mmCIF file of C-alpha atoms and ligand atoms in Angstrom:
data_model
loop_
_atom_site.group_PDB
_atom_site.id
_atom_site.type_symbol
_atom_site.label_atom_id
_atom_site.label_comp_id
_atom_site.label_asym_id
_atom_site.label_seq_id
_atom_site.Cartn_x
_atom_site.Cartn_y
_atom_site.Cartn_z
ATOM 1 C CA MET W 1117 -158.931 -155.988 -51.565
ATOM 2 C CA LEU W 1118 -157.469 -152.647 -50.969
ATOM 3 C CA THR W 1119 -158.790 -149.701 -52.780
ATOM 4 C CA ILE W 1120 -156.344 -146.982 -53.524
ATOM 5 C CA LYS W 1121 -156.884 -143.367 -54.347
ATOM 6 C CA ASN W 1122 -155.046 -142.629 -57.593
ATOM 7 C CA ASP W 1123 -155.763 -138.838 -58.316
ATOM 8 C CA HIS W 1124 -152.212 -137.583 -58.226
ATOM 9 C CA LYS W 1125 -151.941 -135.416 -61.555
ATOM 10 C CA TRP W 1126 -148.826 -133.669 -62.912
ATOM 11 C CA SER W 1127 -149.750 -129.993 -63.856
ATOM 12 C CA ALA W 1128 -146.398 -129.858 -65.747
ATOM 13 C CA CYS W 1129 -143.931 -132.383 -67.319
ATOM 14 C CA PRO W 1130 -142.427 -134.151 -64.275
ATOM 15 C CA LEU W 1131 -138.909 -134.181 -66.201
ATOM 16 C CA CYS W 1132 -138.319 -130.932 -67.619
ATOM 17 C CA LEU W 1133 -141.227 -128.910 -66.050
ATOM 18 C CA SER W 1134 -142.782 -127.985 -69.430
ATOM 19 C CA LYS W 1135 -146.613 -127.150 -69.634
ATOM 20 C CA ASP W 1136 -146.691 -128.172 -73.181
ATOM 21 C CA ILE W 1137 -148.543 -131.594 -72.673
ATOM 22 C CA GLU W 1138 -150.046 -133.765 -75.224
ATOM 23 C CA TYR W 1139 -152.756 -136.359 -74.233
ATOM 24 C CA LEU W 1140 -152.173 -139.847 -75.824
ATOM 25 C CA GLY W 1141 -155.021 -141.717 -74.341
ATOM 26 C CA LYS W 1142 -156.737 -143.840 -71.623
ATOM 27 C CA ILE W 1143 -154.582 -146.896 -70.108
ATOM 28 C CA ASP W 1144 -157.607 -149.270 -70.307
ATOM 29 C CA TYR W 1145 -156.686 -152.286 -68.253
ATOM 30 C CA ARG W 1146 -158.940 -154.611 -66.466
ATOM 31 C CA LYS W 1147 -159.242 -154.162 -62.709
ATOM 32 C CA PRO W 1148 -157.996 -155.032 -60.194
ATOM 33 C CA VAL W 1149 -154.446 -154.558 -60.970
ATOM 34 C CA MET W 1150 -151.167 -155.619 -59.379
ATOM 35 C CA PHE W 1151 -148.986 -153.138 -57.437
ATOM 36 C CA SER W 1152 -145.784 -154.726 -56.496
ATOM 37 C CA THR W 1153 -147.241 -158.044 -54.948
ATOM 38 C CA HIS W 1154 -150.526 -156.286 -53.981
ATOM 39 C CA LEU W 1155 -153.924 -156.741 -55.758
ATOM 40 C CA ILE W 1156 -155.404 -153.382 -55.541
ATOM 41 C CA GLU W 1157 -158.418 -151.605 -56.994
ATOM 42 C CA LEU W 1158 -158.128 -148.189 -58.315
ATOM 43 C CA GLN W 1159 -160.591 -145.293 -58.267
ATOM 44 C CA GLU W 1160 -159.705 -143.592 -61.032
ATOM 45 C CA VAL W 1161 -158.594 -144.576 -64.947
ATOM 46 C CA SER W 1162 -155.056 -143.753 -65.666
ATOM 47 C CA SER W 1163 -153.998 -142.026 -68.907
ATOM 48 C CA ILE W 1164 -150.898 -141.490 -70.650
ATOM 49 C CA CYS W 1165 -149.463 -137.906 -71.793
ATOM 50 C CA GLN W 1166 -146.562 -136.972 -73.823
ATOM 51 C CA CYS W 1167 -144.347 -133.639 -73.038
ATOM 52 C CA GLY W 1168 -144.257 -131.483 -76.261
ATOM 53 C CA SER W 1169 -140.667 -130.213 -75.000
ATOM 54 C CA CYS W 1170 -138.518 -133.275 -73.928
ATOM 55 C CA LYS W 1171 -140.819 -135.899 -75.603
ATOM 56 C CA SER W 1172 -141.070 -138.016 -72.542
ATOM 57 C CA TRP W 1173 -144.143 -139.623 -71.403
ATOM 58 C CA PHE W 1174 -145.773 -139.899 -68.134
ATOM 59 C CA THR W 1175 -149.036 -141.085 -66.359
ATOM 60 C CA GLN W 1176 -151.777 -139.170 -65.202
ATOM 61 C CA ASN W 1177 -153.940 -140.401 -62.206
ATOM 62 C CA ILE W 1178 -151.280 -142.322 -60.225
ATOM 63 C CA LEU W 1179 -150.790 -143.112 -56.496
ATOM 64 C CA HIS W 1180 -149.418 -140.518 -54.256
ATOM 65 C CA GLU W 1181 -145.822 -141.109 -53.426
ATOM 66 C CA ASN W 1182 -146.360 -142.167 -49.690
ATOM 67 C CA ASP W 1183 -149.136 -144.627 -50.721
ATOM 68 C CA ALA W 1184 -146.775 -146.141 -53.475
ATOM 69 C CA LEU W 1185 -143.689 -146.168 -51.038
ATOM 70 C CA GLU W 1186 -145.639 -148.167 -48.419
ATOM 71 C CA LEU W 1187 -146.895 -150.679 -50.935
ATOM 72 C CA TYR W 1188 -143.329 -151.344 -52.412
ATOM 73 C CA LYS W 1189 -141.828 -151.461 -48.901
ATOM 74 C CA ASN W 1190 -144.375 -154.370 -47.700
ATOM 75 C CA GLY W 1191 -144.291 -156.157 -51.077
ATOM 76 C CA GLU W 1192 -143.012 -159.527 -51.300
ATOM 77 C CA SER W 1193 -141.056 -158.468 -54.389
ATOM 78 C CA ASN W 1194 -138.306 -161.199 -53.872
ATOM 79 C CA THR W 1195 -141.087 -163.817 -54.758
ATOM 80 C CA LYS W 1196 -141.295 -162.148 -57.982
ATOM 81 C CA TRP W 1197 -137.711 -162.945 -58.879
ATOM 82 C CA LEU W 1198 -136.912 -166.033 -57.345
ATOM 83 C CA ARG W 1199 -137.773 -168.103 -60.286
ATOM 84 C CA GLN W 1200 -135.089 -166.198 -62.225
ATOM 85 C CA THR W 1201 -131.934 -167.702 -63.324
ATOM 86 C CA GLY W 1202 -128.626 -165.767 -63.158
ATOM 87 C CA PHE W 1203 -128.261 -162.201 -64.448
ATOM 88 C CA VAL W 1204 -126.210 -163.245 -67.511
ATOM 89 C CA GLU W 1205 -128.761 -165.884 -68.478
ATOM 90 C CA GLU W 1206 -131.666 -163.465 -67.788
ATOM 91 C CA LYS W 1207 -130.437 -160.466 -69.646
ATOM 92 C CA PRO W 1208 -130.016 -159.816 -73.380
ATOM 93 C CA ARG W 1209 -126.250 -160.029 -74.451
ATOM 94 C CA ASN W 1210 -125.768 -156.427 -75.488
ATOM 95 C CA ILE W 1211 -126.675 -155.555 -71.799
ATOM 96 C CA VAL W 1212 -124.173 -157.858 -70.316
ATOM 97 C CA HIS W 1213 -121.442 -156.854 -72.948
ATOM 98 C CA ARG W 1214 -121.937 -153.045 -71.903
ATOM 99 C CA LEU W 1215 -121.835 -153.691 -68.143
ATOM 100 C CA LYS W 1216 -118.510 -155.779 -68.452
ATOM 101 C CA GLN W 1217 -116.987 -152.588 -69.891
ATOM 102 C CA TYR W 1218 -117.556 -150.969 -66.379
ATOM 103 C CA PHE W 1219 -117.452 -153.888 -63.966
ATOM 104 C CA ILE W 1220 -113.812 -153.808 -63.303
ATOM 105 C CA GLU W 1221 -111.940 -155.304 -60.539
ATOM 106 C CA GLY W 1222 -111.923 -152.990 -57.397
ATOM 107 C CA LYS W 1223 -114.731 -150.625 -58.568
ATOM 108 C CA ARG W 1224 -117.315 -149.894 -56.184
ATOM 109 C CA VAL W 1225 -120.829 -150.594 -57.764
ATOM 110 C CA LEU W 1226 -124.229 -149.400 -56.296
ATOM 111 C CA ASP W 1227 -127.342 -150.861 -57.618
ATOM 112 C CA VAL W 1228 -130.491 -148.974 -56.574
ATOM 113 C CA GLY W 1229 -133.573 -151.039 -56.619
ATOM 114 C CA CYS W 1230 -131.445 -154.263 -56.411
ATOM 115 C CA ASN W 1231 -134.084 -156.443 -55.158
ATOM 116 C CA ILE W 1232 -132.359 -159.979 -54.336
ATOM 117 C CA GLY W 1233 -129.194 -158.691 -55.939
ATOM 118 C CA SER W 1234 -128.896 -160.674 -59.342
ATOM 119 C CA LEU W 1235 -126.769 -157.470 -60.831
ATOM 120 C CA LEU W 1236 -124.660 -157.514 -57.724
ATOM 121 C CA ASP W 1237 -123.972 -160.915 -58.086
ATOM 122 C CA PHE W 1238 -122.584 -160.546 -61.615
ATOM 123 C CA ALA W 1239 -120.482 -157.220 -60.518
ATOM 124 C CA GLY W 1240 -119.106 -159.278 -57.718
ATOM 125 C CA SER W 1241 -118.081 -162.053 -59.991
ATOM 126 C CA LYS W 1242 -115.893 -159.483 -61.780
ATOM 127 C CA GLY W 1243 -114.268 -158.506 -58.576
ATOM 128 C CA CYS W 1244 -116.145 -155.392 -57.629
ATOM 129 C CA TYR W 1245 -117.152 -154.303 -54.237
ATOM 130 C CA THR W 1246 -121.111 -154.553 -54.109
ATOM 131 C CA PHE W 1247 -123.631 -152.324 -52.509
ATOM 132 C CA GLY W 1248 -127.441 -152.258 -53.009
ATOM 133 C CA VAL W 1249 -130.423 -150.074 -52.141
ATOM 134 C CA GLU W 1250 -133.572 -151.929 -51.661
ATOM 135 C CA PRO W 1251 -136.759 -151.016 -49.553
ATOM 136 C CA SER W 1252 -138.043 -154.538 -49.294
ATOM 137 C CA ILE W 1253 -137.447 -156.069 -45.934
ATOM 138 C CA THR W 1254 -137.559 -159.708 -47.238
ATOM 139 C CA SER W 1255 -135.131 -158.881 -50.043
ATOM 140 C CA GLN W 1256 -132.691 -157.207 -47.608
ATOM 141 C CA ALA W 1257 -132.295 -160.469 -45.785
ATOM 142 C CA ILE W 1258 -131.426 -162.335 -49.083
ATOM 143 C CA LEU W 1259 -128.724 -159.549 -49.812
ATOM 144 C CA CYS W 1260 -127.241 -159.935 -46.415
ATOM 145 C CA ASP W 1261 -126.821 -163.688 -46.770
ATOM 146 C CA LYS W 1262 -125.286 -163.146 -50.309
ATOM 147 C CA GLY W 1263 -122.743 -160.764 -48.881
ATOM 148 C CA HIS W 1264 -123.716 -157.501 -50.496
ATOM 149 C CA ARG W 1265 -124.145 -154.434 -48.209
ATOM 150 C CA SER W 1266 -127.514 -153.091 -48.307
ATOM 151 C CA PHE W 1267 -129.386 -149.833 -47.663
ATOM 152 C CA SER W 1268 -133.123 -149.426 -47.223
ATOM 153 C CA SER W 1269 -133.159 -145.968 -48.972
ATOM 154 C CA ILE W 1270 -130.896 -144.028 -51.091
ATOM 155 C CA ASP W 1271 -130.742 -141.151 -48.268
ATOM 156 C CA GLU W 1272 -129.010 -143.820 -45.989
ATOM 157 C CA VAL W 1273 -126.281 -144.405 -48.542
ATOM 158 C CA ARG W 1274 -122.990 -143.021 -47.458
ATOM 159 C CA GLY W 1275 -119.613 -143.273 -49.507
ATOM 160 C CA GLN W 1276 -118.625 -142.538 -53.254
ATOM 161 C CA PHE W 1277 -119.070 -145.115 -56.135
ATOM 162 C CA ASP W 1278 -117.618 -145.648 -59.433
ATOM 163 C CA VAL W 1279 -120.700 -147.058 -61.081
ATOM 164 C CA ILE W 1280 -124.392 -146.567 -60.099
ATOM 165 C CA THR W 1281 -126.806 -148.826 -61.703
ATOM 166 C CA ALA W 1282 -130.694 -148.505 -61.608
ATOM 167 C CA PHE W 1283 -132.537 -151.216 -63.690
ATOM 168 C CA ASP W 1284 -136.396 -151.325 -64.126
ATOM 169 C CA LEU W 1285 -136.465 -148.323 -61.458
ATOM 170 C CA VAL W 1286 -136.601 -144.775 -63.003
ATOM 171 C CA GLU W 1287 -140.099 -145.482 -64.425
ATOM 172 C CA HIS W 1288 -141.400 -145.924 -60.674
ATOM 173 C CA LEU W 1289 -139.987 -142.674 -59.407
ATOM 174 C CA HIS W 1290 -142.213 -139.515 -58.768
ATOM 175 C CA ASP W 1291 -139.242 -137.446 -58.284
ATOM 176 C CA LEU W 1292 -136.876 -138.927 -61.284
ATOM 177 C CA LEU W 1293 -134.888 -135.329 -61.191
ATOM 178 C CA GLY W 1294 -134.282 -135.449 -57.524
ATOM 179 C CA SER W 1295 -133.035 -139.120 -57.966
ATOM 180 C CA ILE W 1296 -130.567 -138.102 -60.535
ATOM 181 C CA ILE W 1297 -129.232 -135.262 -58.300
ATOM 182 C CA LYS W 1298 -128.670 -137.813 -55.571
ATOM 183 C CA PHE W 1299 -126.837 -140.299 -57.972
ATOM 184 C CA LYS W 1300 -124.571 -137.460 -58.994
ATOM 185 C CA GLN W 1301 -123.515 -136.736 -55.587
ATOM 186 C CA LEU W 1302 -122.670 -140.298 -54.817
ATOM 187 C CA LEU W 1303 -120.609 -140.710 -57.916
ATOM 188 C CA VAL W 1304 -116.779 -140.228 -58.231
ATOM 189 C CA GLU W 1305 -115.792 -137.654 -60.953
ATOM 190 C CA GLY W 1306 -116.015 -139.402 -64.139
ATOM 191 C CA GLY W 1307 -118.215 -141.964 -62.521
ATOM 192 C CA VAL W 1308 -121.156 -143.645 -64.535
ATOM 193 C CA LEU W 1309 -124.719 -143.892 -64.060
ATOM 194 C CA ILE W 1310 -126.320 -146.864 -66.059
ATOM 195 C CA LEU W 1311 -129.935 -146.997 -66.404
ATOM 196 C CA LEU W 1312 -132.373 -149.653 -67.934
ATOM 197 C CA THR W 1313 -135.875 -148.445 -68.753
ATOM 198 C CA GLY W 1314 -138.467 -148.532 -71.309
ATOM 199 C CA ASP W 1315 -137.739 -146.635 -74.633
ATOM 200 C CA VAL W 1316 -140.711 -144.240 -75.638
ATOM 201 C CA ASP W 1317 -138.631 -144.012 -79.053
ATOM 202 C CA SER W 1318 -138.818 -147.543 -79.772
ATOM 203 C CA LEU W 1319 -141.278 -148.757 -82.707
ATOM 204 C CA SER W 1320 -143.074 -150.804 -80.177
ATOM 205 C CA ALA W 1321 -144.115 -147.625 -77.902
ATOM 206 C CA ARG W 1322 -144.642 -145.448 -80.921
ATOM 207 C CA LEU W 1323 -147.085 -147.832 -82.538
ATOM 208 C CA THR W 1324 -149.140 -149.112 -79.806
ATOM 209 C CA LYS W 1325 -149.006 -145.782 -77.770
ATOM 210 C CA ASN W 1326 -151.556 -146.091 -74.856
ATOM 211 C CA ASP W 1327 -151.753 -149.851 -75.472
ATOM 212 C CA TRP W 1328 -147.799 -150.494 -74.797
ATOM 213 C CA TRP W 1329 -147.574 -153.283 -72.509
ATOM 214 C CA TYR W 1330 -144.650 -151.434 -70.580
ATOM 215 C CA LEU W 1331 -147.088 -148.742 -69.401
ATOM 216 C CA LYS W 1332 -148.140 -150.984 -66.477
ATOM 217 C CA ALA W 1333 -150.350 -148.401 -64.753
ATOM 218 C CA PRO W 1334 -150.246 -147.339 -62.052
ATOM 219 C CA GLU W 1335 -146.620 -148.568 -61.060
ATOM 220 C CA HIS W 1336 -144.801 -147.349 -63.996
ATOM 221 C CA ILE W 1337 -145.336 -143.530 -64.059
ATOM 222 C CA VAL W 1338 -142.387 -141.821 -65.839
ATOM 223 C CA PHE W 1339 -140.914 -142.584 -69.433
ATOM 224 C CA PRO W 1340 -137.821 -140.465 -70.236
ATOM 225 C CA SER W 1341 -137.158 -139.916 -73.988
ATOM 226 C CA ARG W 1342 -133.688 -140.413 -75.257
ATOM 227 C CA GLN W 1343 -133.741 -136.520 -75.631
ATOM 228 C CA PHE W 1344 -134.049 -136.091 -71.944
ATOM 229 C CA PHE W 1345 -130.922 -138.204 -71.270
ATOM 230 C CA ARG W 1346 -128.989 -136.231 -73.910
ATOM 231 C CA GLU W 1347 -130.190 -132.759 -72.536
ATOM 232 C CA LEU W 1348 -129.475 -133.884 -68.943
ATOM 233 C CA ASP W 1349 -127.002 -131.260 -67.044
ATOM 234 C CA ASP W 1350 -124.033 -132.515 -65.374
ATOM 235 C CA PHE W 1351 -123.822 -135.709 -67.413
ATOM 236 C CA GLU W 1352 -122.389 -136.647 -70.630
ATOM 237 C CA LEU W 1353 -124.358 -139.497 -72.361
ATOM 238 C CA LEU W 1354 -121.948 -142.106 -73.612
ATOM 239 C CA SER W 1355 -124.202 -144.760 -75.119
ATOM 240 C CA ILE W 1356 -127.648 -145.823 -75.680
ATOM 241 C CA ASP W 1357 -128.264 -149.390 -76.603
ATOM 242 C CA GLY W 1358 -131.835 -150.497 -77.691
ATOM 243 C CA THR W 1359 -132.530 -153.890 -76.048
ATOM 244 C CA TYR W 1360 -135.197 -155.923 -74.090
ATOM 245 C CA ALA W 1361 -136.344 -155.986 -70.544
ATOM 246 C CA SER W 1362 -135.043 -159.507 -70.435
ATOM 247 C CA VAL W 1363 -134.455 -162.499 -72.774
ATOM 248 C CA GLY W 1364 -138.167 -163.591 -72.100
ATOM 249 C CA TYR W 1365 -139.276 -160.532 -74.214
ATOM 250 C CA MET W 1366 -137.391 -161.406 -77.436
ATOM 251 C CA LYS W 1367 -140.089 -163.265 -79.302
ATOM 252 C CA SER W 1368 -140.994 -163.592 -83.114
ATOM 253 C CA ILE W 1369 -143.868 -161.596 -84.229
ATOM 254 C CA PHE W 1370 -146.052 -164.868 -84.619
ATOM 255 C CA TRP W 1371 -145.743 -165.426 -80.706
ATOM 256 C CA VAL W 1372 -146.665 -161.689 -80.125
ATOM 257 C CA LEU W 1373 -149.824 -162.057 -82.206
ATOM 258 C CA ALA W 1374 -150.713 -165.242 -80.569
ATOM 259 C CA GLN W 1375 -150.442 -163.628 -77.092
ATOM 260 C CA TYR W 1376 -152.448 -160.884 -78.331
ATOM 261 C CA PHE W 1377 -155.268 -163.045 -79.537
ATOM 262 C CA ARG W 1378 -155.006 -165.349 -76.265
ATOM 263 C CA LYS W 1379 -155.180 -162.613 -73.838
ATOM 264 C CA LYS W 1380 -157.434 -160.185 -75.445
ATOM 265 C CA ILE W 1381 -159.972 -162.630 -76.819
ATOM 266 C CA LEU W 1382 -159.757 -165.925 -74.978
ATOM 267 C CA LEU W 1383 -158.800 -164.974 -71.454
ATOM 268 C CA GLY W 1384 -160.029 -161.397 -71.503
ATOM 269 C CA ASN W 1385 -157.048 -160.182 -69.193
ATOM 270 C CA TYR W 1386 -155.549 -157.877 -71.929
ATOM 271 C CA GLN W 1387 -152.458 -155.890 -70.305
ATOM 272 C CA GLY W 1388 -151.438 -154.035 -73.560
ATOM 273 C CA LEU W 1389 -149.556 -155.525 -76.729
ATOM 274 C CA PRO W 1390 -146.297 -157.307 -75.916
ATOM 275 C CA ALA W 1391 -143.060 -156.195 -77.322
ATOM 276 C CA LEU W 1392 -142.870 -155.790 -80.942
ATOM 277 C CA GLY W 1393 -139.058 -155.534 -81.152
ATOM 278 C CA PRO W 1394 -136.496 -154.011 -78.822
ATOM 279 C CA ASP W 1395 -138.548 -151.581 -76.555
ATOM 280 C CA HIS W 1396 -135.986 -150.866 -73.640
ATOM 281 C CA MET W 1397 -132.803 -148.998 -73.476
ATOM 282 C CA LEU W 1398 -129.479 -149.118 -71.767
ATOM 283 C CA VAL W 1399 -128.343 -145.695 -71.026
ATOM 284 C CA VAL W 1400 -124.784 -144.881 -69.582
ATOM 285 C CA LEU W 1401 -124.133 -141.503 -68.471
ATOM 286 C CA ARG W 1402 -120.834 -140.106 -67.279
ATOM 287 C CA LYS W 1403 -120.665 -137.378 -64.466
ATOM 288 C CA ILE W 1404 -118.768 -134.297 -65.799
HETATM 289 ZN ZN1 LIG X 2011 -140.694 -132.660 -70.653
#
């Protein structure tokens, strides 16, 4: 098994650069942990902090960016998603409805971190031209078979897009601000950026803090707040919908408590409390 050095620490908030940082607690998962599809052992215990200024959260003691990129690149991430049904069946209704507003025939859609292209299949079914960014080599072959144009990194992308989507991506990025600048350059005037990520302002996050299942240390490292998106330069915030990562997380409180008991006490492989309600957000931003 790989032992990975995870001693990267932020000296300021990675999202607004404020030095006003509050410690929320250790992320005390059992070891080893999965990173992409690799089972790895970590040298340090990770912890979670909140920025006093923009209210975003971020993880301390994370992998160095190059080590993380290498693991994602060589991961068999396509195997993680092959069991999935289609995008429309997999995602909550409010996400599908919101996307239909923007997936209009003839629009150029770029999905960053597109994996095997489920979202692009949906965009294609609405008559959009589909492009994806995906570092995993095995996933790229599947995208090609489906007829989606793919790039292995955002730096390779050429052209302009009406819609850029990034689902379950921003929480993995060491340089989220740099990525937002690239997204802006690739959007046409008035183009929209649509992000799906965890919501630190949700009840689930606020109640469980360093026990929130979504922290997923050490893969998830930044958790932008709603305030961060409201204050973002060069973009107008059009909407934020509270939602779930997928329909699989929409469970009753009884199911949540049963899972907690089963994982924490019977199995001993506790990885944080399950979702106590909508704990993701779909953010739509327009380039101005
Ligand atoms: Zn901040």
